[in-house]
XYZ file of C-alpha atoms in Angstrom:
672
model
C 14.375 -0.697 17.668
C 12.199 -3.769 17.481
C 12.565 -5.765 14.233
C 9.595 -5.488 11.928
C 7.090 -8.275 11.649
C 4.193 -8.891 9.326
C 0.616 -7.863 10.232
C -2.347 -10.103 10.670
C -4.676 -8.797 7.998
C -8.365 -9.480 8.400
C -10.792 -8.726 5.657
C -14.359 -9.892 5.093
C -16.285 -10.770 1.985
C -19.745 -9.494 1.157
C -22.300 -10.236 -1.542
C -25.593 -8.681 -2.535
C -28.708 -10.840 -2.154
C -30.256 -8.965 -5.033
C -27.524 -10.254 -7.370
C -27.413 -13.910 -6.274
C -28.845 -15.173 -9.532
C -26.274 -13.361 -11.646
C -23.452 -14.289 -9.304
C -24.395 -17.956 -9.556
C -23.942 -17.870 -13.320
C -20.717 -15.893 -13.037
C -19.399 -18.392 -10.485
C -19.997 -21.226 -12.937
C -18.147 -19.281 -15.598
C -15.230 -18.379 -13.405
C -14.729 -21.908 -12.136
C -14.324 -23.170 -15.673
C -13.260 -19.963 -17.365
C -10.230 -18.211 -15.936
C -9.343 -14.619 -16.622
C -6.015 -14.550 -18.438
C -3.082 -12.553 -17.254
C -0.049 -11.507 -19.213
C 2.114 -9.039 -17.365
C -1.102 -8.010 -15.615
C -3.740 -9.459 -17.977
C -7.367 -9.653 -16.874
C -10.601 -10.268 -18.653
C -12.795 -13.060 -19.925
C -11.011 -16.260 -20.959
C -11.996 -17.871 -24.247
C -11.812 -21.590 -23.745
C -9.913 -24.010 -25.901
C -11.646 -27.231 -24.955
C -14.922 -28.322 -26.545
C -16.469 -29.057 -23.159
C -15.761 -25.628 -21.793
C -16.964 -23.879 -24.955
C -20.182 -25.858 -24.776
C -20.742 -24.682 -21.217
C -19.964 -21.132 -22.266
C -22.487 -21.336 -25.114
C -25.100 -22.609 -22.700
C -24.675 -19.575 -20.516
C -24.803 -17.272 -23.542
C -28.251 -18.667 -24.238
C -29.274 -17.242 -20.883
C -27.368 -13.984 -21.340
C -27.263 -13.255 -25.090
C -24.878 -10.710 -26.569
C -25.713 -7.196 -25.488
C -27.522 -8.241 -22.314
C -26.213 -7.726 -18.808
C -24.727 -10.439 -16.659
C -21.933 -11.969 -18.706
C -19.994 -11.004 -21.834
C -20.549 -12.446 -25.257
C -17.817 -14.298 -27.109
C -17.516 -11.622 -29.753
C -16.884 -8.656 -27.469
C -14.372 -8.038 -24.688
C -15.520 -8.014 -21.097
C -17.315 -4.811 -20.141
C -17.220 -3.923 -16.434
C -20.574 -3.867 -14.728
C -21.696 -1.759 -11.822
C -21.279 -3.163 -8.302
C -24.299 -5.099 -7.126
C -24.375 -3.228 -3.826
C -24.410 0.574 -3.707
C -21.381 2.092 -2.018
C -22.033 3.419 1.480
C -21.775 7.136 1.934
C -18.819 8.656 3.759
C -19.426 9.503 7.418
C -20.353 13.004 8.442
C -17.688 15.215 9.932
C -18.118 15.433 13.696
C -18.942 18.824 15.128
C -16.395 19.821 17.721
C -15.333 23.061 19.344
C -12.022 22.838 21.244
C -12.295 23.611 24.942
C -10.155 26.221 26.682
C -7.938 23.376 27.877
C -7.558 21.924 24.395
C -6.458 25.307 23.071
C -3.380 24.962 25.288
C -2.616 21.350 24.296
C 0.200 20.818 21.807
C 0.359 17.015 21.778
C -2.529 14.875 23.005
C -1.384 11.289 22.369
C 1.731 9.376 23.369
C 2.301 6.082 21.591
C 4.841 3.655 23.019
C 5.906 0.134 22.225
C 4.129 -1.031 25.373
C 1.237 1.365 25.725
C -0.590 4.444 24.535
C -1.760 7.435 26.555
C -4.349 10.016 25.555
C -5.215 13.407 26.978
C -8.969 13.899 27.007
C -10.876 17.067 26.293
C -11.708 17.430 30.002
C -8.029 17.312 30.994
C -8.052 13.714 32.221
C -5.738 11.016 30.860
C -6.343 7.465 29.617
C -3.737 4.719 29.248
C -4.029 1.535 27.172
C -1.666 -1.403 27.398
C 0.681 -2.491 30.124
C 3.460 -0.159 31.226
C 5.519 0.180 34.401
C 4.605 2.963 36.789
C 1.311 3.733 35.059
C 0.026 5.191 38.325
C 2.203 8.214 37.569
C -0.047 8.966 34.608
C -2.368 10.869 36.918
C 0.415 13.380 37.355
C -0.274 14.380 33.746
C -3.829 15.559 34.308
C -4.146 18.878 32.449
C -0.765 18.303 30.768
C -0.041 20.358 27.645
C 1.948 17.699 25.763
C 2.746 13.990 25.986
C 5.026 11.728 23.964
C 6.186 8.116 24.024
C 9.409 6.179 23.547
C 9.652 2.474 23.017
C 8.908 1.536 26.630
C 8.149 4.829 28.346
C 5.819 7.848 28.255
C 6.613 11.417 29.240
C 4.400 14.460 29.637
C 4.907 18.211 29.908
C 2.995 20.114 32.588
C 1.829 23.713 32.156
C 4.516 24.866 34.620
C 7.351 23.514 32.462
C 8.090 20.439 34.555
C 8.034 16.893 33.177
C 6.629 13.569 34.392
C 7.793 10.244 32.935
C 6.916 6.603 33.617
C 7.611 3.196 32.123
C 10.929 1.445 31.668
C 13.586 3.320 33.689
C 16.508 0.958 33.110
C 18.324 3.279 30.698
C 17.518 6.420 32.684
C 14.948 7.645 30.150
C 12.577 8.682 32.950
C 15.094 10.757 34.934
C 13.244 14.020 34.319
C 12.237 14.931 37.872
C 14.564 17.953 38.049
C 13.771 19.396 34.646
C 12.255 22.863 34.645
C 11.346 25.586 32.179
C 10.690 23.014 29.410
C 8.635 24.201 26.446
C 9.001 21.246 24.021
C 9.239 17.501 24.651
C 10.169 14.489 22.515
C 10.909 10.849 23.283
C 13.300 8.542 21.462
C 13.696 4.783 21.664
C 15.144 4.817 25.193
C 15.613 8.521 25.761
C 13.744 11.724 26.526
C 14.680 15.201 25.272
C 13.395 18.605 26.225
C 13.894 22.114 24.885
C 14.170 24.883 27.480
C 12.749 28.351 27.060
C 16.260 29.683 26.429
C 16.647 27.426 23.354
C 19.026 24.901 24.910
C 18.458 21.148 25.076
C 18.410 18.645 27.916
C 18.350 14.878 27.391
C 18.387 11.698 29.472
C 18.448 7.971 28.835
C 20.341 5.759 26.420
C 20.976 7.096 22.947
C 22.942 6.023 19.922
C 24.614 9.404 19.450
C 27.011 11.769 21.165
C 25.103 13.586 23.902
C 27.811 16.230 24.040
C 26.897 17.346 20.532
C 23.358 18.097 21.645
C 24.262 20.188 24.658
C 27.261 21.924 23.103
C 27.233 25.653 22.275
C 26.277 24.828 18.679
C 22.838 23.696 19.794
C 21.283 27.062 20.656
C 18.127 28.881 19.684
C 16.383 25.483 19.407
C 12.590 25.490 19.290
C 11.906 21.777 18.681
C 13.717 18.432 18.631
C 13.080 14.942 17.294
C 14.938 11.893 18.594
C 15.500 8.863 16.356
C 17.240 5.590 17.039
C 20.790 6.638 16.191
C 20.473 10.381 15.865
C 18.704 13.521 16.975
C 17.759 16.672 15.089
C 17.005 20.152 16.349
C 15.019 22.918 14.663
C 16.248 26.479 15.156
C 13.957 29.486 15.211
C 15.402 30.677 11.890
C 14.235 27.519 10.079
C 17.647 25.830 9.879
C 18.374 22.405 11.348
C 21.189 20.813 13.338
C 21.807 17.109 13.823
C 23.859 14.799 16.018
C 24.227 11.103 15.427
C 26.449 8.131 15.026
C 25.490 6.159 11.936
C 28.294 4.652 9.905
C 28.278 7.332 7.251
C 26.144 10.041 8.804
C 24.176 10.283 5.565
C 20.822 10.524 7.298
C 22.106 13.278 9.598
C 23.157 15.542 6.737
C 20.817 18.492 7.132
C 23.282 21.123 5.986
C 21.650 23.561 3.647
C 18.152 22.960 4.947
C 16.208 26.197 5.388
C 12.633 27.326 5.707
C 11.907 24.303 7.901
C 8.961 24.466 10.305
C 9.009 20.888 11.662
C 11.483 17.995 11.896
C 10.998 14.242 12.319
C 13.672 11.596 12.971
C 13.174 7.889 12.284
C 15.563 5.009 12.014
C 18.280 6.093 9.553
C 16.289 8.961 8.072
C 15.431 12.579 8.821
C 12.462 14.496 7.432
C 11.866 18.208 7.396
C 8.631 20.046 6.633
C 9.077 23.290 4.732
C 6.846 26.309 5.189
C 5.470 25.777 1.674
C 4.059 22.348 2.601
C 6.721 20.245 0.859
C 9.049 17.756 2.515
C 12.818 17.293 2.419
C 14.464 13.975 3.262
C 17.933 12.836 4.328
C 18.225 9.049 4.449
C 20.502 6.080 4.060
C 18.245 4.101 1.722
C 15.689 5.298 -0.801
C 12.553 4.156 1.011
C 11.304 7.671 1.803
C 11.732 9.207 -1.635
C 7.970 9.283 -2.182
C 7.723 12.009 0.449
C 9.611 14.361 -1.851
C 6.490 14.469 -4.042
C 4.129 15.438 -1.228
C 2.524 18.875 -1.249
C 0.200 20.817 1.032
C 1.534 19.038 4.140
C 0.953 20.731 7.503
C 2.366 18.136 9.913
C 4.811 15.197 9.738
C 5.587 12.326 12.080
C 8.260 9.643 11.800
C 7.878 6.074 12.980
C 10.620 3.492 13.029
C 10.948 2.986 9.270
C 7.999 4.976 7.952
C 6.794 8.572 7.656
C 3.343 10.147 7.851
C 2.303 13.476 6.401
C -0.966 15.248 7.283
C -2.771 17.462 4.769
C -4.738 20.521 5.814
C -7.902 18.819 4.575
C -7.541 15.996 7.084
C -6.223 13.289 4.740
C -2.837 11.588 5.057
C 0.194 10.511 3.066
C 2.515 7.691 4.130
C 5.676 6.035 2.840
C 8.306 3.548 3.993
C 7.970 0.090 5.481
C 4.469 -1.305 5.824
C 5.129 -4.710 7.331
C 2.626 -4.125 10.126
C 0.224 -1.960 8.129
C 1.547 1.247 9.666
C 1.232 3.015 6.300
C -2.394 1.998 5.743
C -3.738 5.491 6.315
C -5.060 6.219 2.827
C -8.793 6.497 3.296
C -8.565 8.335 6.597
C -10.465 11.620 6.598
C -11.084 14.505 9.002
C -7.799 13.893 10.834
C -6.489 16.874 12.769
C -3.405 15.392 14.439
C -1.142 12.341 14.109
C 1.173 10.348 16.355
C 3.566 7.552 15.412
C 5.406 4.834 17.276
C 7.751 2.153 16.061
C 5.221 -0.109 14.373
C 1.884 1.627 14.749
C 0.395 5.090 14.632
C -2.708 6.981 15.681
C -4.762 9.788 14.210
C -7.201 12.084 16.011
C -10.291 13.057 14.049
C -11.989 16.412 14.317
C -14.720 14.901 16.523
C -12.246 13.584 19.102
C -12.382 9.939 17.955
C -9.299 7.887 17.166
C -7.997 6.012 14.091
C -5.317 3.339 14.339
C -2.896 1.820 11.811
C -0.250 -0.804 12.414
C 0.195 -3.994 14.371
C -3.259 -5.428 14.942
C -2.724 -8.069 17.616
C -1.711 -5.870 20.545
C -3.794 -4.632 23.444
C -2.963 -0.988 22.834
C -5.035 -1.103 19.638
C -7.915 -0.564 22.086
C -7.391 3.147 21.501
C -9.700 2.736 18.493
C -12.611 2.693 20.956
C -11.639 5.928 22.682
C -13.768 9.037 22.351
C -13.526 12.509 23.808
C -9.827 12.765 22.990
C -8.382 16.271 23.244
C -8.094 17.997 19.887
C -5.058 20.310 20.197
C -6.018 23.901 19.503
C -3.145 24.459 17.090
C -3.997 21.268 15.200
C -7.661 22.144 14.933
C -6.851 25.659 13.746
C -4.942 24.320 10.750
C -7.666 21.860 9.849
C -9.705 22.949 6.855
C -13.046 21.166 7.073
C -14.276 22.752 3.861
C -11.362 21.332 1.868
C -11.979 17.926 3.420
C -15.604 17.960 2.305
C -14.582 19.008 -1.202
C -12.032 16.224 -1.461
C -14.475 13.584 -0.252
C -17.046 14.764 -2.762
C -14.496 14.479 -5.569
C -13.405 11.007 -4.516
C -16.970 9.749 -4.180
C -17.443 10.437 -7.891
C -15.275 7.398 -8.704
C -16.596 3.866 -8.681
C -14.936 0.996 -6.789
C -11.909 -0.829 -8.164
C -12.858 -3.997 -10.002
C -9.403 -5.554 -10.353
C -5.747 -4.588 -10.122
C -2.701 -5.029 -12.333
C 0.870 -5.061 -11.035
C 3.778 -3.697 -13.041
C 7.448 -3.483 -12.195
C 7.174 -0.782 -9.519
C 3.576 0.380 -9.830
C 0.043 -0.937 -9.642
C -3.053 0.138 -11.557
C -6.713 -0.560 -10.916
C -9.652 -0.747 -13.296
C -12.811 0.789 -11.848
C -16.258 -0.496 -12.646
C -17.027 2.683 -14.577
C -14.138 2.087 -17.007
C -11.776 4.645 -15.475
C -8.312 3.766 -14.175
C -6.370 4.605 -11.006
C -2.657 4.122 -10.328
C -0.155 4.147 -7.458
C 3.577 3.614 -7.079
C 6.615 4.755 -9.010
C 5.839 7.286 -11.729
C 9.336 8.163 -12.920
C 8.445 7.230 -16.511
C 4.827 8.425 -16.399
C 3.498 4.879 -15.970
C 0.844 6.135 -13.536
C -0.451 8.912 -15.797
C -3.807 7.257 -16.413
C -6.027 10.185 -15.490
C -8.531 10.782 -18.234
C -8.623 7.182 -19.468
C -12.238 6.142 -19.999
C -14.165 3.241 -21.479
C -11.326 0.870 -20.484
C -12.229 -2.820 -20.235
C -8.793 -4.403 -19.686
C -5.346 -3.451 -18.411
C -1.799 -4.742 -18.649
C 1.431 -3.408 -17.176
C 5.129 -3.854 -17.804
C 8.205 -2.774 -15.892
C 7.610 0.954 -16.308
C 4.539 1.344 -18.508
C 0.785 0.738 -18.525
C -1.499 -0.341 -21.365
C -5.288 -0.126 -21.534
C -7.783 -1.797 -23.875
C -10.816 0.259 -24.824
C -14.257 -1.221 -25.457
C -13.953 -0.354 -29.167
C -10.886 -2.595 -29.558
C -8.310 0.215 -29.674
C -5.430 0.516 -27.230
C -3.869 3.320 -25.162
C -0.497 3.306 -23.372
C 1.585 5.498 -21.069
C 5.010 5.325 -19.452
C 8.506 4.353 -20.555
C 8.864 3.867 -24.301
C 12.567 3.311 -24.802
C 11.911 0.129 -26.795
C 8.654 1.232 -28.397
C 6.545 -0.764 -25.958
C 3.928 2.009 -25.920
C 3.624 2.285 -29.714
C 0.086 0.921 -29.837
C -1.516 3.689 -31.874
C -3.378 2.215 -34.783
C -4.061 -1.151 -33.151
C -7.653 -2.185 -33.876
C -9.965 -5.136 -33.259
C -7.957 -6.114 -30.170
C -9.677 -8.305 -27.614
C -6.805 -9.151 -25.204
C -3.569 -7.411 -24.245
C -0.482 -8.603 -22.365
C 2.819 -7.032 -21.352
C 6.261 -8.303 -20.563
C 9.032 -6.249 -19.042
C 9.418 -4.003 -22.114
C 7.115 -5.449 -24.760
C 3.384 -5.409 -25.503
C 1.263 -8.034 -27.244
C -2.264 -7.667 -28.610
C -4.591 -10.488 -29.639
C -6.935 -9.619 -32.512
C -10.463 -10.904 -32.897
C -9.335 -13.129 -35.789
C -6.797 -14.996 -33.647
C -3.686 -13.269 -35.011
C -1.320 -11.153 -32.955
C 0.429 -7.788 -33.055
C 3.530 -6.926 -31.037
C 5.707 -3.939 -30.204
C 8.665 -3.233 -27.945
C 11.837 -5.041 -26.925
C 12.610 -8.066 -29.123
C 16.104 -8.920 -27.925
C 15.052 -12.463 -27.034
C 12.634 -12.822 -29.950
C 9.610 -12.344 -27.710
C 7.857 -10.321 -30.412
C 8.294 -12.930 -33.164
C 4.619 -13.813 -33.306
C 3.820 -12.678 -36.860
C 2.975 -16.160 -38.120
C 0.827 -17.234 -35.163
C -2.838 -17.959 -35.877
C -5.879 -19.485 -34.199
C -4.711 -18.051 -30.881
C -7.337 -17.899 -28.133
C -5.357 -16.438 -25.222
C -2.006 -14.727 -24.659
C 0.360 -14.202 -21.763
C 3.772 -12.662 -21.160
C 6.628 -13.191 -18.769
C 9.443 -10.714 -18.498
C 11.058 -11.651 -21.806
C 8.816 -14.305 -23.352
C 5.368 -14.556 -24.938
C 2.800 -17.334 -24.694
C -0.157 -18.221 -26.903
C -2.970 -20.704 -26.372
C -4.058 -22.390 -29.617
C -7.570 -23.437 -30.417
C -6.628 -27.101 -29.933
C -5.596 -26.519 -26.306
C -1.831 -26.622 -26.874
C 0.582 -23.793 -26.090
C 3.188 -22.013 -28.199
C 5.964 -19.787 -26.803
C 8.787 -17.545 -28.053
C 11.470 -15.506 -26.339
C 13.875 -16.076 -23.480
C 14.167 -19.760 -22.589
C 16.893 -19.520 -19.949
C 14.734 -21.378 -17.412
C 12.717 -23.484 -19.824
C 9.815 -21.054 -19.839
C 9.348 -21.592 -23.599
C 10.529 -25.142 -24.281
C 8.811 -26.345 -21.129
C 5.340 -25.808 -22.569
C 5.796 -28.549 -25.157
C 3.405 -31.372 -24.396
C 0.904 -29.246 -22.509
C -2.566 -30.288 -23.681
C -6.143 -29.490 -22.854
C -5.090 -26.048 -21.610
C -7.889 -23.607 -20.964
C -5.943 -20.695 -19.464
C -2.323 -19.621 -19.253
C -0.057 -16.951 -17.836
C 3.576 -15.908 -17.905
C 5.237 -14.428 -14.849
C 8.903 -13.576 -14.544
C 10.900 -16.488 -15.930
C 8.155 -19.093 -15.823
C 5.034 -20.157 -17.663
C 1.873 -21.329 -15.952
C -1.339 -22.933 -17.217
C -4.410 -24.858 -16.137
C -5.998 -27.692 -18.056
C -9.686 -28.367 -18.479
C -9.531 -31.100 -15.839
C -7.916 -28.802 -13.254
C -4.306 -29.888 -13.665
C -1.838 -27.047 -13.057
C 1.171 -26.822 -15.361
C 4.287 -24.821 -14.442
C 7.755 -24.669 -15.990
C 9.319 -23.804 -12.620
C 8.508 -24.408 -8.942
C 6.651 -27.507 -10.049
C 6.395 -28.839 -6.510
C 4.202 -25.921 -5.525
C 2.117 -26.295 -8.684
C 1.638 -30.001 -7.955
C 0.576 -29.152 -4.412
C -1.979 -26.689 -5.749
C -3.322 -29.361 -8.109
C -3.633 -31.822 -5.231
C -5.500 -29.217 -3.161
C -7.964 -28.649 -5.982
C -7.003 -25.069 -6.772
C -7.081 -25.871 -10.478
C -10.843 -26.168 -10.173
C -11.361 -23.025 -8.082
C -8.840 -20.457 -9.315
C -10.776 -17.387 -10.296
C -7.986 -15.076 -11.449
C -4.298 -14.521 -11.206
C -1.981 -11.573 -11.276
C 1.422 -10.965 -9.786
C 3.120 -8.391 -11.971
C 5.976 -9.446 -14.180
C 7.823 -11.438 -11.547
C 5.517 -14.059 -10.021
C 2.168 -15.844 -10.066
C -0.495 -14.854 -7.534
C -3.806 -16.712 -7.649
C -7.138 -15.892 -6.049
C -9.691 -18.655 -5.610
C -13.468 -18.633 -5.583
C -13.228 -18.892 -1.809
C -11.387 -15.574 -1.561
C -8.012 -16.952 -0.503
C -4.646 -16.109 -2.048
C -1.735 -18.349 -2.988
C 1.598 -17.287 -4.459
C 3.855 -19.294 -6.763
C 7.106 -17.986 -5.369
C 9.941 -19.194 -3.186
C 9.098 -16.867 -0.274
C 5.615 -15.693 0.627
C 4.632 -13.682 3.735
C 2.474 -15.964 5.855
C -0.074 -13.201 6.330
C -0.852 -13.180 2.592
C -1.901 -16.810 2.666
C -4.103 -16.102 5.673
C -6.156 -13.504 3.806
C -9.807 -14.285 3.137
C -12.515 -12.453 1.253
C -10.088 -11.392 -1.495
C -11.395 -10.694 -4.984
C -8.060 -9.955 -6.653
C -4.423 -9.679 -5.641
C -1.132 -8.686 -7.256
C 2.483 -8.271 -6.220
C 5.312 -5.858 -6.934
C 8.571 -7.264 -5.602
C 7.822 -7.899 -1.910
C 4.684 -5.767 -1.703
C 1.206 -7.265 -2.134
C -1.886 -5.257 -3.070
C -5.345 -6.828 -2.842
C -8.970 -5.905 -3.518
C -11.457 -7.372 -1.056
C -14.919 -8.543 -1.966
C -16.340 -5.432 -0.298
C -14.166 -3.164 -2.465
C -11.512 -2.236 0.078
C -7.804 -2.141 -0.745
C -5.110 -3.641 1.463
C -1.349 -3.327 1.048
C 1.243 -5.536 2.746
C 5.024 -5.821 2.644
C 8.108 -3.793 1.847
C 6.896 -0.852 -0.179
C 9.774 0.964 -1.885
C 7.658 2.594 -4.584
C 4.727 4.160 -2.745
C 2.200 1.432 -3.524
C 0.564 2.020 -0.161
C -1.146 4.990 -1.777
C -3.392 2.449 -3.468
C -5.150 2.281 -0.117
C -6.765 5.567 -1.032
C -8.743 3.752 -3.716
C -10.991 2.477 -0.932
C -12.389 5.983 -0.767
C -13.906 5.515 -4.199
C -16.329 3.157 -2.516
C -17.143 5.577 0.253
C -15.036 3.629 2.738
C -12.779 5.557 5.067
C -10.416 2.875 6.267
């Protein structure tokens, strides 16, 4: 299959004219006052330099303590409501399937070269360039269509098959097939299930064809063809598989039962149980998130990703997201789904189309199609009432203000003081439901910490080193987390610490006059009132000793094994990757950085202009092409961003299910 490549993300920024006055003041503050980050730290930055404090005092004269617009120096930052009301979710389209649609089992074929759609009137549309497209008219009134990498095949009502596209591997040699009741296309192959439960296949395949047509493959009702293997579903709910694969691990379906649908991707197999849960057999661990899915009625496998459709018309997705093929959180009213190698399509209940995946190809024109056939079976399982109920529940949440990245999870602080989370939850680090009145967040490797408006602290997740033992903390104004330790800055400038202290990162008992704090994985940073920096903990890469001599600092952050700061005159300090930091200084980012994030392993900055830069040795080019970004964080090789119009975008290799953060866009009324 085609190697993955990164998507070209395009987002836009928006601002409310009614709030221009307030935004002007906030812009002044944020240019000179950076929000700190320590293992995910956000919030107002208290300045160390006299000049900056003078500017801050001037603004406080305009917005005194207790007024709206900007926080006072004596209280932590309190989230405000968005300046622009969130748009309402679109109405569900009214649609009654035609007699033809009631016979349709699969209405869209997505191929690497093209996409084909059966329309409600029985006609067919094709987008993109594909060989032999004139044969598409032979699929008028077809009951099912499917696509391989470079070909499309369709099943006629009489059980015959038509195929067109690339014929070089024989994948279109279906002219003599008869009595076919089920059709599926692989990378360069086509498979059909006959009425007698046997299988026929043509084309090039990475598995032993004899296994598929042998006596063991009988009583088959459906098949799914992957890149190196093929699976068949028997009428009794058991599954058979044939494939090469070095170890055959992703073809191990022995013991599966109660299966109603199968899906084969590259090096993984998924099965949908009758109870709406999913079972996975795979070589890696990239699909493990699917094991937590419930209430699934339909599954589809792409190259290295999997989609699951709920009865209420919403979707789940997991696996690779390099081209945005998992960006389906926020879709609503979907009745059927179709996946290709690096993009997928959903049909909504009104016959319109949604698209996720590679954005710069001509077959993305399917987004403009209307009147698409809604398969009768798909529509029958669609529960419009449940969809309405879910949208109503989601609309009760406010948009996400900023995000915090942990080790394998990401959390977002909403404007109303509630918290949302996505990603790995093996230690309970995403159990933030019920948190209220939160004004700041921090996250470590497997835990999450929240600061309440009253100066107390709450925590959830792994606590093997006591990193969540924050009960009793009071008068806290900033929090920061390392890999397994938590730091709190009190109003009086002293600190409290809990958690792992193997490297001495919690030895802060004698610190005083501290204005800001930050944490790397195993070290802790403090900004003194005189603008100098103090550090304790792991110094294996100079992340502690390297801060000696830093002066005039107004904001600082620890990420991974480095320390990072900005001086009052815009100079960017860094204990590692100094060439990048010097480049940022030369480009003036020290004057325009609005916030930074990055989890516990890197520095990600967002400027006043809405662009993102990453202090790291490798950065996907698409990330640095983003515009209109309000906040951005990273977990390993996956980047999560909040746009200025409150949408969420996710990019990169997602091994922990971070793509589910895309659902947060629904809190704003957006639907993707």
